[in-house]
PDB file of C-alpha atoms in Angstrom:
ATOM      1  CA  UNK A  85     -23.346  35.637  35.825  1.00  0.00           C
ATOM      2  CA  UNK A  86     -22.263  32.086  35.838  1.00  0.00           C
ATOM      3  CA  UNK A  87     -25.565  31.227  33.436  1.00  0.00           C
ATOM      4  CA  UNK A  88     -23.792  33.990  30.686  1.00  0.00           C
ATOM      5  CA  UNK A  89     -20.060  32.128  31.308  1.00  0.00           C
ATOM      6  CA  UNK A  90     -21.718  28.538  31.010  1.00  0.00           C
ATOM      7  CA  UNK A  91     -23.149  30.034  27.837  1.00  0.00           C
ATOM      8  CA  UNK A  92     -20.065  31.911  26.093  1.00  0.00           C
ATOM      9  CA  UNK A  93     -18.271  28.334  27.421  1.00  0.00           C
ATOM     10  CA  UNK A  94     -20.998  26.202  25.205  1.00  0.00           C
ATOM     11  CA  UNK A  95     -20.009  28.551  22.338  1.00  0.00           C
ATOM     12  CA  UNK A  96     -16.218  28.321  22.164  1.00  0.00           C
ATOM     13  CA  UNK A  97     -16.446  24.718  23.132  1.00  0.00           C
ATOM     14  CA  UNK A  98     -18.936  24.418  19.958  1.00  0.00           C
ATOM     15  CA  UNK A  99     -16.930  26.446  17.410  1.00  0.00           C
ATOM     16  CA  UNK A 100     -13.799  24.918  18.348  1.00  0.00           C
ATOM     17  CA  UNK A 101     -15.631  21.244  17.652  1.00  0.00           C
ATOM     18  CA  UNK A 102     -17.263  22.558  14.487  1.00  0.00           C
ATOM     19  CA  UNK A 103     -13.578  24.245  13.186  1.00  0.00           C
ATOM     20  CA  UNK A 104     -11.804  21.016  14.372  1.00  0.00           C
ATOM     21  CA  UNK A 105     -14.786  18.826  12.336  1.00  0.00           C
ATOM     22  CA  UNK A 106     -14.246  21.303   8.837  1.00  0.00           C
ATOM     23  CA  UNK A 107     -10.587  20.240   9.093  1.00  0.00           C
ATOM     24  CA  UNK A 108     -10.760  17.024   9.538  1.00  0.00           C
ATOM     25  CA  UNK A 109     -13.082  16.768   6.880  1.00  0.00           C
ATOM     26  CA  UNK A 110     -10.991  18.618   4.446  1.00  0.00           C
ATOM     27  CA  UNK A 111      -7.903  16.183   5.271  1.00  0.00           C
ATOM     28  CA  UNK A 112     -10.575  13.548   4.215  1.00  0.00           C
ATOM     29  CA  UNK A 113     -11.025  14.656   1.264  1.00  0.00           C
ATOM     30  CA  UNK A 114      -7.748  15.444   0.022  1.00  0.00           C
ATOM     31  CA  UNK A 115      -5.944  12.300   0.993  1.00  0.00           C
ATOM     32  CA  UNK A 116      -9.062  10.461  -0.714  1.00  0.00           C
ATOM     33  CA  UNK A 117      -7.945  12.698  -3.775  1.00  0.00           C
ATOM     34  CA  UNK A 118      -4.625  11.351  -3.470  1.00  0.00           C
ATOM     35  CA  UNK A 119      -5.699   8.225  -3.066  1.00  0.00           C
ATOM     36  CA  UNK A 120      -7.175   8.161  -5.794  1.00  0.00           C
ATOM     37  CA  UNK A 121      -4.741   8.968  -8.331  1.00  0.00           C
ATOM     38  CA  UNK A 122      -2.041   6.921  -6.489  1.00  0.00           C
ATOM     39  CA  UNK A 123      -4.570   3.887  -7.390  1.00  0.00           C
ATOM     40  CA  UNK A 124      -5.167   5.362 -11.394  1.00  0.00           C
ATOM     41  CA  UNK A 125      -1.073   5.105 -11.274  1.00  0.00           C
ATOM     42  CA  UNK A 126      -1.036   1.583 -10.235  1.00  0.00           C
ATOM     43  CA  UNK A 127      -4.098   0.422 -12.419  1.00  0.00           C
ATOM     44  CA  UNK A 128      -1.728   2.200 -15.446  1.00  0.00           C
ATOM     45  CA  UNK A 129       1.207   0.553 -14.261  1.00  0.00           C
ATOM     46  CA  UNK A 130      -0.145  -2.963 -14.207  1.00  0.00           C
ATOM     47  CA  UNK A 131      -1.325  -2.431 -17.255  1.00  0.00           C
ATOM     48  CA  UNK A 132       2.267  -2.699 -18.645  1.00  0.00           C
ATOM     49  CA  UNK A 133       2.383  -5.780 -17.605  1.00  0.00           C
ATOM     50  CA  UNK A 134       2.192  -9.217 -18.945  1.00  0.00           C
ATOM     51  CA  UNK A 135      -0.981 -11.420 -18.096  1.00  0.00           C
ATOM     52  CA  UNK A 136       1.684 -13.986 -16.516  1.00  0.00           C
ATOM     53  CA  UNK A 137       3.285 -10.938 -14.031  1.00  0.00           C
ATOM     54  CA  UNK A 138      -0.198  -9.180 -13.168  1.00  0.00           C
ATOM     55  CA  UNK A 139      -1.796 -12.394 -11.978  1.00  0.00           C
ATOM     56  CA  UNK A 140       1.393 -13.370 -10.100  1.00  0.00           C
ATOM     57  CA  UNK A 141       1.627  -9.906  -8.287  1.00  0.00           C
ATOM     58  CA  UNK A 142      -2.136  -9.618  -7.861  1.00  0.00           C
ATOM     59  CA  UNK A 143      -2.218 -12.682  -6.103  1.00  0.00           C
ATOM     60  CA  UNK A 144       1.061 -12.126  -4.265  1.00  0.00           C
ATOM     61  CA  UNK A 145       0.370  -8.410  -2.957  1.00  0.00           C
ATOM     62  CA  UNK A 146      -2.980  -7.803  -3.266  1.00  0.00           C
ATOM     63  CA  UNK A 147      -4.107 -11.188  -2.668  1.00  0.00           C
ATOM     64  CA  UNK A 148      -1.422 -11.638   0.251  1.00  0.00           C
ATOM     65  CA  UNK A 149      -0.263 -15.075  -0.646  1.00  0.00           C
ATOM     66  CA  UNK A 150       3.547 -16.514  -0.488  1.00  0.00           C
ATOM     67  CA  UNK A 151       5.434 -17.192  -3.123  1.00  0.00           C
ATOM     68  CA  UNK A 152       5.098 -20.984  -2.734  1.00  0.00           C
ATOM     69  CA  UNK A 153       0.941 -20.756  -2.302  1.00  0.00           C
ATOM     70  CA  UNK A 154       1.101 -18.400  -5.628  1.00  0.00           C
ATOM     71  CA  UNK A 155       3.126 -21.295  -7.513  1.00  0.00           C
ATOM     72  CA  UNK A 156       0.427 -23.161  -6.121  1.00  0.00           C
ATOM     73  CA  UNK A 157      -2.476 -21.484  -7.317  1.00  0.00           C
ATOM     74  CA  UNK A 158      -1.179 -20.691 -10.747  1.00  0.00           C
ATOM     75  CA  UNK A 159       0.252 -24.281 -10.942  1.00  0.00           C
ATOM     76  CA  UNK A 160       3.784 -23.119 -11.998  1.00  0.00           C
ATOM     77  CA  UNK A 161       7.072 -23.872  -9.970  1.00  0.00           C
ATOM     78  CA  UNK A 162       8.138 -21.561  -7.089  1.00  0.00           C
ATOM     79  CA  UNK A 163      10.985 -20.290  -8.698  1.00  0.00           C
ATOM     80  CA  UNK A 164       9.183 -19.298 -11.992  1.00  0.00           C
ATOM     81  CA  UNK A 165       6.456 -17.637  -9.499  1.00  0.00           C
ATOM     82  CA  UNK A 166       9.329 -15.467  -7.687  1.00  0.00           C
ATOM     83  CA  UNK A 167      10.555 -14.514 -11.269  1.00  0.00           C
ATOM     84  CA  UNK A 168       7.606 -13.611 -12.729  1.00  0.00           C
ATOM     85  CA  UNK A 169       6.477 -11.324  -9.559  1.00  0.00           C
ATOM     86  CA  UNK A 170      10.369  -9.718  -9.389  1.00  0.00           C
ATOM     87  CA  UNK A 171      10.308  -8.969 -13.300  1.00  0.00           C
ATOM     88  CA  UNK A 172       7.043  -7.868 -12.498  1.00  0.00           C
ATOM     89  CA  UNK A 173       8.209  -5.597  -9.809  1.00  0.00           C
ATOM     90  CA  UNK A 174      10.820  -4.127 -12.146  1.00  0.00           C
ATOM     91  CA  UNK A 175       8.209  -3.153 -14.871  1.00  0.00           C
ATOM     92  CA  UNK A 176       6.542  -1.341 -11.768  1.00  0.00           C
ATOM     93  CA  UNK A 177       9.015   0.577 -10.172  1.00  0.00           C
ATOM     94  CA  UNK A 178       9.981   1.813 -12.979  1.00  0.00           C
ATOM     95  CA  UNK A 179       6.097   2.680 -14.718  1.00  0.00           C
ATOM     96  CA  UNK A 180       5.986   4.481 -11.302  1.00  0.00           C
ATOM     97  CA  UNK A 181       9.090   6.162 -11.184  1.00  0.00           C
ATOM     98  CA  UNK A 182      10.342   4.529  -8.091  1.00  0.00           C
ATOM     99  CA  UNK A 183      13.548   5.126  -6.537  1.00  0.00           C
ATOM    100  CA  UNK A 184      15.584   2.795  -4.398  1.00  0.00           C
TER     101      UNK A 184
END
């Protein structure tokens, strides 16, 4: 008897795994999905940009640097830097339909 209830134990304990595996898996794939066209949205969007913006904000949000170390880097003054990233900004909130 207890061999038969270890056994039917295994099974439930095994299809319960395999179901909770199959969802999690499905989840995967659909936020990659999303993912996915949330990036084609941004790659658009920067495209509307000017050279001068894009490599501002590239360096400032994707490449993580201050304002200050992007003025730096691009050999401009700070507060051209911050304009040219907030302008920037602008053109993608709006290209994204962004709401405040």
């Amino acid at each position: 008897m207890d061999t038969v209830r270890s056994s039917a134990a295994a099974r439930r304990r095994d299809s319960q795994e395999g179901l909770r595996m199959i969802q999690e898996e499905v989840v995967d794939v659909q936020e990659e999905g999303m993912m996915r066209v949330e990036a084609q949205r941004v790659k658009t969007a920067m495209g509307r940009l000017s050279r001068l913006q894009a490599d501002a904000i590239r360096l400032a949000y994707f490449g993580g640097f201050s304002h200050s170390e992007v003025a730096k880097l691009l050999d401009i003054p700070v507060g051209t830097a911050k304009t040219r990233i907030r302008d920037g900004m602008i053109v993608l909130r709006d290209s994204l339909g962004v709401t405040s």
